[in-house]
Amino acid sequence: MSDQQYKIVFDGRVADGFSVNQARDNIQSLFNLPDSRLEQLFSGQPVVMKSGLAPDAADNYLNRLQRAGIVATRVAMKAPAAAIPPAPPEKPVDRAGADPERDGPRIATFLFNGNGKEYFGIWIVNILLTIVTLGIYSAWAKVRNLQYFYGNTELDGASFQFLASPVTILKGRLIALAALVLYSVAFTFFPALGLLLLVLLVFGTPWIIIRSLRFHAVNTAYRNVRFDFQGRYLDALMLTLIWPVLNALCLFLLTPLIARKGHRFVVEGSRYGTTPFQWHGSTGTYYRFFGIGLLIAIGVVGAAILLSMINPIIGPVIGALGYLALFGYFKAGLANLMINHAELADHQLASELEPIQLAWIFVSNSFLTVITLGLYLPWARVRLASYRAGCTSMAIQGDLDHFVAAESRRTSALGEELGEAFDVGFAAI
């Protein structure tokens, strides 16, 4: 049986019976692509849409695209390096057949292939089994959720993996629960001991954050290469304790600087195999971003006050819309700032979240979840994951096959679960 694999290449051709606009609409709906990614797909340049497919899977994928209105090509991939006899070095050619020295990097967009109906089955079973087992199954539920979302997220034809053991998570949660009970009892009956434990918690929070980030990293893999996180305790301590105190003393004028330091801490502490991520965000960029946000907030508040004097109904409406606009501005903007300044070796990451679109997704998801008494939640999560993935891409120089997996290390889930028990954590975006 042949182990030949294929990639699917699209160069802008439209199937008979379809107009370009029809094909674009169908593909955008099929893959939930933002307009910017759709333009790249229909630019006329060869684009790899999927790789690493067996012959039958490649034919099925081509038929799916044909029904959507585009004509793609099945191209045989090279055999694994071990099966190829030594040959003189050649000029690198990327997977779409383009010369990278001439055409530059190719753009690979993240894709999320999950759907609400499928995830609903996992979600409802997780809830029922968690209730029946008095919460014990929650560790397995968490792993199933993450495996679903990771496994349905693709980059350059390969999916991500979440590899954590539910038993490891359960052990961490039991220890965290015991620590929480001890803390509560000590604070109630032995105030001095409770105060000591509180001080230990404050200085232990950076360790908890690092352990949580490392746990998620080493249990995440892409192309069988695990991620890692190697952030320093001192940096985490500065972010969780020292900088917030200094920020309050400076009337919160250090907020943009702290946001930048937080993004840098997360990105530069991360590894893919043995390769560290790099980050190049400037302080000035963050101050400009927060300055614009402040001006928008002042404008919204001023408009709401003035319109309230004219009409008591219009003012609050403008205030609510302004709040949503600010929410989208900061939620999308901070994510874009963090990702757009990150790179892995020669591969540049990019994020194009749109503030209004993101705010609309959050609002409509919340509304539909409320009126369905929570039953829409699986669709809401899938919808958000699909949008985030479609707005994220990587400019790939050559290919992603040259990374070497770092030595496997087991990391306890204790740090992550302590973070949940004591309601501490680190939100980078």
Coordinates of N, CA, C and O in Angstrom, one line a residue, residues 299-321:
G299 N -14.4 60.7 24.2 CA -15.4 61.1 23.3 C -16.7 60.5 23.5 O -17.8 61.1 23.4
V300 N -16.7 59.2 23.9 CA -18.0 58.5 24.1 C -18.7 59.0 25.4 O -19.9 59.3 25.4
V301 N -17.9 59.2 26.4 CA -18.5 59.7 27.7 C -19.0 61.1 27.4 O -20.2 61.5 27.9
G302 N -18.3 62.0 26.7 CA -18.8 63.3 26.5 C -20.0 63.3 25.6 O -21.0 64.1 25.9
A303 N -20.1 62.5 24.6 CA -21.3 62.4 23.7 C -22.4 61.9 24.5 O -23.6 62.4 24.4
A304 N -22.2 60.9 25.4 CA -23.3 60.3 26.1 C -23.9 61.4 27.1 O -25.1 61.5 27.3
I305 N -23.0 62.2 27.7 CA -23.5 63.2 28.7 C -24.3 64.3 27.9 O -25.4 64.7 28.4
L306 N -23.8 64.7 26.8 CA -24.4 65.8 26.1 C -25.8 65.3 25.5 O -26.8 66.1 25.6
L307 N -25.8 64.1 25.0 CA -27.1 63.6 24.4 C -28.1 63.3 25.5 O -29.3 63.4 25.3
S308 N -27.6 63.0 26.7 CA -28.5 62.7 27.8 C -29.3 64.0 28.2 O -30.4 63.9 28.6
M309 N -28.6 65.1 28.0 CA -29.3 66.4 28.4 C -30.4 66.7 27.3 O -31.4 67.3 27.7
I310 N -30.2 66.2 26.1 CA -31.1 66.5 25.1 C -32.3 65.4 25.1 O -33.5 65.8 25.0
N311 N -31.9 64.2 25.2 CA -32.8 63.1 25.3 C -32.4 62.0 26.3 O -31.3 61.4 26.1
P312 N -33.1 61.8 27.3 CA -32.6 60.8 28.4 C -32.5 59.4 27.9 O -32.0 58.5 28.6
I313 N -33.0 59.1 26.7 CA -32.9 57.7 26.1 C -31.7 57.5 25.2 O -31.0 56.5 25.3
I314 N -31.5 58.6 24.4 CA -30.4 58.5 23.5 C -29.0 58.4 24.1 O -28.1 57.6 23.7
G315 N -28.9 59.2 25.2 CA -27.6 59.2 25.9 C -27.1 57.8 26.4 O -26.0 57.4 26.1
P316 N -27.9 57.1 27.1 CA -27.5 55.7 27.6 C -27.3 54.8 26.4 O -26.4 53.9 26.5
V317 N -28.0 54.9 25.3 CA -27.8 54.1 24.1 C -26.4 54.3 23.5 O -25.7 53.4 23.2
I318 N -26.1 55.6 23.4 CA -24.8 56.0 22.9 C -23.7 55.5 23.8 O -22.6 55.0 23.4
G319 N -23.9 55.6 25.1 CA -22.9 55.1 26.1 C -22.7 53.6 25.9 O -21.6 53.1 26.0
A320 N -23.8 52.8 25.8 CA -23.7 51.4 25.6 C -23.0 51.0 24.3 O -22.1 50.1 24.3
L321 N -23.3 51.7 23.2 CA -22.6 51.4 22.0 C -21.1 51.8 22.0 O -20.3 51.1 21.5

